[in-house]
Amino acid sequence: MAHASKATAGLMTLLLLFLATTDGRPVNSGVESPLLQDKLAAVAIDNKVILTQTSCGYLEFAVNWITHMEALGIKNWLTIAEDETAMRFLEERYPGHAIPASAFTNEALSNGNALYEWGSAAFTKVACARPTYLQLVLDLGYEVLWSDMDAVWLKDFFHLAPQGLDYVGVDDSEVENEQETPNACTGLMYFRPTVRAQQLLSDWHDMCMELNQNNQGAFNRVFGGSDQHRQLDYYIMPKALYPHGALIELVDYKPEQGAAGGLDPAWIHANYRVGHSAKREFLRDRMVWRADEFIKNYAIPTCPVSQDGVMVPEHGSEEPQPTEEPQQVPQVPLEPAA
């Protein structure tokens, strides 16, 4: 009997620890994706996973992002491939670090998309899928960090960010106090598997669908417009470390020169630029575009053209990557988009 009592006590302790990690929310609630579970288990480090996303038309941005992650020694990342062309390329070049979007949606991948036109049905679908992707990872009990691929990491986020919160983000506004931001950036977001984080993601998805494509606007309407979400345990990282694309242009940062005003950024984000070429040239001007070195030795696939909202890269009009809306900052004049 004594032995049974000890065993029961041990099980109760494990149960309490299990519930504490999710604020009482069961892990793996309704997720039926063995592939997702296997991929997360294979790459997670300290129960943390970095999630990002690409399609065929943005593979050179994916290569640039991954090259910087490898230079930092970061290995716990997964890239969601939105089409078969991107999936084949990523799995061949970076085995174990690519996962098809179908692992989250149970829908077949297209045979390879180029650039999604902002405002198209295809763009809307991809933009509003992000909170669902994140929520499914949280459902499996992992902490998840989302990163857009039109950015470059110069430092490891996990070495800088506070731990134990529901949500850690970055600011995309001009306010002095980042904790009061009216416009948190959805290009870098870290969540823990808590009830509050899960509810935020669920409401974000619903709002994104309601606003019909406005991914970041939907997030900020939910994040800032409800007492429930203001009860989140959250922190917004300093802009000195995570400047948005308009702010970093003011100091004209280049890694070999440092930056004016003591800015020593942990990343460079090419937001506030509309179009493939404008983003690439912004990163190239700041000496952080390394995809060209890769392309000298390996070919980037040519993207088929099909479906609503798909455009040919380089030869026709260019649009933002699927996860980002065009943004404007009146205070900072920018060059016209290419």
PDB file of C-alpha atoms in Angstrom, residues 150-276:
ATOM      1  CA  ASP A 150      12.774  39.303 -45.110  1.00  0.00           C
ATOM      2  CA  ALA A 151      14.906  39.819 -42.016  1.00  0.00           C
ATOM      3  CA  VAL A 152      18.428  38.963 -40.915  1.00  0.00           C
ATOM      4  CA  TRP A 153      19.369  37.777 -37.422  1.00  0.00           C
ATOM      5  CA  LEU A 154      22.621  39.203 -36.059  1.00  0.00           C
ATOM      6  CA  LYS A 155      22.148  37.867 -32.511  1.00  0.00           C
ATOM      7  CA  ASP A 156      20.273  34.983 -30.915  1.00  0.00           C
ATOM      8  CA  PHE A 157      16.827  36.153 -29.780  1.00  0.00           C
ATOM      9  CA  PHE A 158      16.734  33.603 -26.960  1.00  0.00           C
ATOM     10  CA  HIS A 159      19.871  35.109 -25.417  1.00  0.00           C
ATOM     11  CA  LEU A 160      18.192  38.509 -25.229  1.00  0.00           C
ATOM     12  CA  ALA A 161      14.493  37.988 -24.550  1.00  0.00           C
ATOM     13  CA  PRO A 162      12.934  37.600 -21.095  1.00  0.00           C
ATOM     14  CA  GLN A 163      11.625  34.151 -20.267  1.00  0.00           C
ATOM     15  CA  GLY A 164       8.412  32.869 -18.718  1.00  0.00           C
ATOM     16  CA  LEU A 165       5.974  35.276 -20.425  1.00  0.00           C
ATOM     17  CA  ASP A 166       2.964  34.609 -22.628  1.00  0.00           C
ATOM     18  CA  TYR A 167       4.211  36.740 -25.506  1.00  0.00           C
ATOM     19  CA  VAL A 168       7.353  38.656 -26.450  1.00  0.00           C
ATOM     20  CA  GLY A 169       7.279  40.894 -29.514  1.00  0.00           C
ATOM     21  CA  VAL A 170       8.877  43.848 -31.263  1.00  0.00           C
ATOM     22  CA  ASP A 171       7.625  47.360 -31.975  1.00  0.00           C
ATOM     23  CA  ASP A 172       6.687  48.673 -35.405  1.00  0.00           C
ATOM     24  CA  SER A 173       5.736  52.201 -34.335  1.00  0.00           C
ATOM     25  CA  GLU A 174       7.357  55.502 -33.413  1.00  0.00           C
ATOM     26  CA  VAL A 175       6.413  55.544 -29.698  1.00  0.00           C
ATOM     27  CA  GLU A 176       9.230  56.030 -27.196  1.00  0.00           C
ATOM     28  CA  ASN A 177       7.936  53.405 -24.770  1.00  0.00           C
ATOM     29  CA  GLU A 178       7.741  50.112 -26.647  1.00  0.00           C
ATOM     30  CA  GLN A 179       5.413  48.627 -24.014  1.00  0.00           C
ATOM     31  CA  GLU A 180       2.752  51.096 -25.163  1.00  0.00           C
ATOM     32  CA  THR A 181       3.075  50.316 -28.856  1.00  0.00           C
ATOM     33  CA  PRO A 182      -0.093  50.631 -30.925  1.00  0.00           C
ATOM     34  CA  ASN A 183       1.553  48.580 -33.662  1.00  0.00           C
ATOM     35  CA  ALA A 184       3.434  45.461 -32.590  1.00  0.00           C
ATOM     36  CA  CYS A 185       5.208  43.807 -35.522  1.00  0.00           C
ATOM     37  CA  THR A 186       3.978  40.362 -36.530  1.00  0.00           C
ATOM     38  CA  GLY A 187       7.324  39.633 -38.168  1.00  0.00           C
ATOM     39  CA  LEU A 188       8.882  38.485 -34.871  1.00  0.00           C
ATOM     40  CA  MET A 189       6.668  36.924 -32.191  1.00  0.00           C
ATOM     41  CA  TYR A 190       7.442  34.541 -29.340  1.00  0.00           C
ATOM     42  CA  PHE A 191       4.700  32.615 -27.528  1.00  0.00           C
ATOM     43  CA  ARG A 192       4.578  30.112 -24.685  1.00  0.00           C
ATOM     44  CA  PRO A 193       1.843  27.434 -24.496  1.00  0.00           C
ATOM     45  CA  THR A 194      -0.477  29.228 -22.079  1.00  0.00           C
ATOM     46  CA  VAL A 195      -4.229  29.799 -22.096  1.00  0.00           C
ATOM     47  CA  ARG A 196      -3.753  33.532 -22.611  1.00  0.00           C
ATOM     48  CA  ALA A 197      -1.418  33.088 -25.566  1.00  0.00           C
ATOM     49  CA  GLN A 198      -3.738  30.541 -27.142  1.00  0.00           C
ATOM     50  CA  GLN A 199      -6.722  32.849 -26.813  1.00  0.00           C
ATOM     51  CA  LEU A 200      -4.777  35.716 -28.357  1.00  0.00           C
ATOM     52  CA  LEU A 201      -3.871  33.595 -31.378  1.00  0.00           C
ATOM     53  CA  SER A 202      -7.417  32.326 -31.789  1.00  0.00           C
ATOM     54  CA  ASP A 203      -8.844  35.848 -31.680  1.00  0.00           C
ATOM     55  CA  TRP A 204      -6.121  37.095 -34.025  1.00  0.00           C
ATOM     56  CA  HIS A 205      -7.089  34.517 -36.641  1.00  0.00           C
ATOM     57  CA  ASP A 206     -10.772  35.416 -36.373  1.00  0.00           C
ATOM     58  CA  MET A 207     -10.006  39.121 -36.681  1.00  0.00           C
ATOM     59  CA  CYS A 208      -7.696  38.539 -39.647  1.00  0.00           C
ATOM     60  CA  MET A 209     -10.482  36.772 -41.503  1.00  0.00           C
ATOM     61  CA  GLU A 210     -12.903  39.538 -40.559  1.00  0.00           C
ATOM     62  CA  LEU A 211     -10.557  42.251 -41.848  1.00  0.00           C
ATOM     63  CA  ASN A 212      -9.889  40.212 -45.008  1.00  0.00           C
ATOM     64  CA  GLN A 213      -6.072  40.138 -45.243  1.00  0.00           C
ATOM     65  CA  ASN A 214      -4.819  42.714 -42.735  1.00  0.00           C
ATOM     66  CA  ASN A 215      -2.602  40.386 -40.735  1.00  0.00           C
ATOM     67  CA  GLN A 216      -0.772  42.931 -38.581  1.00  0.00           C
ATOM     68  CA  GLY A 217      -3.737  45.250 -38.236  1.00  0.00           C
ATOM     69  CA  ALA A 218      -5.826  42.331 -36.998  1.00  0.00           C
ATOM     70  CA  PHE A 219      -3.230  41.355 -34.399  1.00  0.00           C
ATOM     71  CA  ASN A 220      -2.965  44.859 -32.988  1.00  0.00           C
ATOM     72  CA  ARG A 221      -6.703  45.361 -32.894  1.00  0.00           C
ATOM     73  CA  VAL A 222      -6.982  42.222 -30.754  1.00  0.00           C
ATOM     74  CA  PHE A 223      -3.823  42.812 -28.698  1.00  0.00           C
ATOM     75  CA  GLY A 224      -4.614  46.406 -27.843  1.00  0.00           C
ATOM     76  CA  GLY A 225      -8.401  46.412 -27.840  1.00  0.00           C
ATOM     77  CA  SER A 226      -9.360  44.066 -25.035  1.00  0.00           C
ATOM     78  CA  ASP A 227      -8.836  44.031 -21.303  1.00  0.00           C
ATOM     79  CA  GLN A 228      -8.451  40.279 -21.551  1.00  0.00           C
ATOM     80  CA  HIS A 229      -5.404  40.598 -23.775  1.00  0.00           C
ATOM     81  CA  ARG A 230      -3.950  43.455 -21.792  1.00  0.00           C
ATOM     82  CA  GLN A 231      -3.786  40.923 -18.955  1.00  0.00           C
ATOM     83  CA  LEU A 232      -1.167  39.051 -20.953  1.00  0.00           C
ATOM     84  CA  ASP A 233       2.250  38.667 -19.424  1.00  0.00           C
ATOM     85  CA  TYR A 234       4.143  40.269 -22.297  1.00  0.00           C
ATOM     86  CA  TYR A 235       7.190  42.316 -23.169  1.00  0.00           C
ATOM     87  CA  ILE A 236       8.068  44.319 -26.289  1.00  0.00           C
ATOM     88  CA  MET A 237      11.778  44.268 -27.082  1.00  0.00           C
ATOM     89  CA  PRO A 238      13.671  47.596 -27.292  1.00  0.00           C
ATOM     90  CA  LYS A 239      13.884  49.192 -30.723  1.00  0.00           C
ATOM     91  CA  ALA A 240      17.614  49.662 -30.146  1.00  0.00           C
ATOM     92  CA  LEU A 241      17.868  45.886 -30.495  1.00  0.00           C
ATOM     93  CA  TYR A 242      14.956  45.269 -32.874  1.00  0.00           C
ATOM     94  CA  PRO A 243      14.478  48.365 -35.016  1.00  0.00           C
ATOM     95  CA  HIS A 244      11.850  48.295 -37.724  1.00  0.00           C
ATOM     96  CA  GLY A 245      12.839  48.900 -41.326  1.00  0.00           C
ATOM     97  CA  ALA A 246      12.175  52.639 -41.325  1.00  0.00           C
ATOM     98  CA  LEU A 247      14.082  53.291 -38.100  1.00  0.00           C
ATOM     99  CA  ILE A 248      17.211  51.449 -39.138  1.00  0.00           C
ATOM    100  CA  GLU A 249      17.359  53.467 -42.332  1.00  0.00           C
ATOM    101  CA  LEU A 250      17.701  56.624 -40.236  1.00  0.00           C
ATOM    102  CA  VAL A 251      21.011  55.390 -38.836  1.00  0.00           C
ATOM    103  CA  ASP A 252      22.106  53.665 -42.054  1.00  0.00           C
ATOM    104  CA  TYR A 253      23.479  50.652 -40.183  1.00  0.00           C
ATOM    105  CA  LYS A 254      26.256  48.613 -41.770  1.00  0.00           C
ATOM    106  CA  PRO A 255      27.831  45.809 -39.726  1.00  0.00           C
ATOM    107  CA  GLU A 256      31.448  46.783 -40.359  1.00  0.00           C
ATOM    108  CA  GLN A 257      30.818  50.386 -39.317  1.00  0.00           C
ATOM    109  CA  GLY A 258      28.480  50.027 -36.360  1.00  0.00           C
ATOM    110  CA  ALA A 259      25.660  52.538 -36.199  1.00  0.00           C
ATOM    111  CA  ALA A 260      25.026  56.115 -35.156  1.00  0.00           C
ATOM    112  CA  GLY A 261      23.550  56.743 -31.754  1.00  0.00           C
ATOM    113  CA  GLY A 262      24.900  53.510 -30.295  1.00  0.00           C
ATOM    114  CA  LEU A 263      22.405  51.304 -32.137  1.00  0.00           C
ATOM    115  CA  ASP A 264      23.649  47.718 -32.075  1.00  0.00           C
ATOM    116  CA  PRO A 265      20.745  45.795 -33.589  1.00  0.00           C
ATOM    117  CA  ALA A 266      20.029  42.117 -33.076  1.00  0.00           C
ATOM    118  CA  TRP A 267      18.322  41.953 -36.454  1.00  0.00           C
ATOM    119  CA  ILE A 268      17.681  43.922 -39.623  1.00  0.00           C
ATOM    120  CA  HIS A 269      14.148  43.773 -40.989  1.00  0.00           C
ATOM    121  CA  ALA A 270      13.366  44.847 -44.556  1.00  0.00           C
ATOM    122  CA  ASN A 271       9.792  45.823 -43.792  1.00  0.00           C
ATOM    123  CA  TYR A 272       8.446  49.197 -44.947  1.00  0.00           C
ATOM    124  CA  ARG A 273       9.563  48.157 -48.423  1.00  0.00           C
ATOM    125  CA  VAL A 274       7.143  46.911 -51.043  1.00  0.00           C
ATOM    126  CA  GLY A 275       8.465  44.366 -53.461  1.00  0.00           C
ATOM    127  CA  HIS A 276      11.072  41.702 -53.873  1.00  0.00           C
TER     128      HIS A 276
END
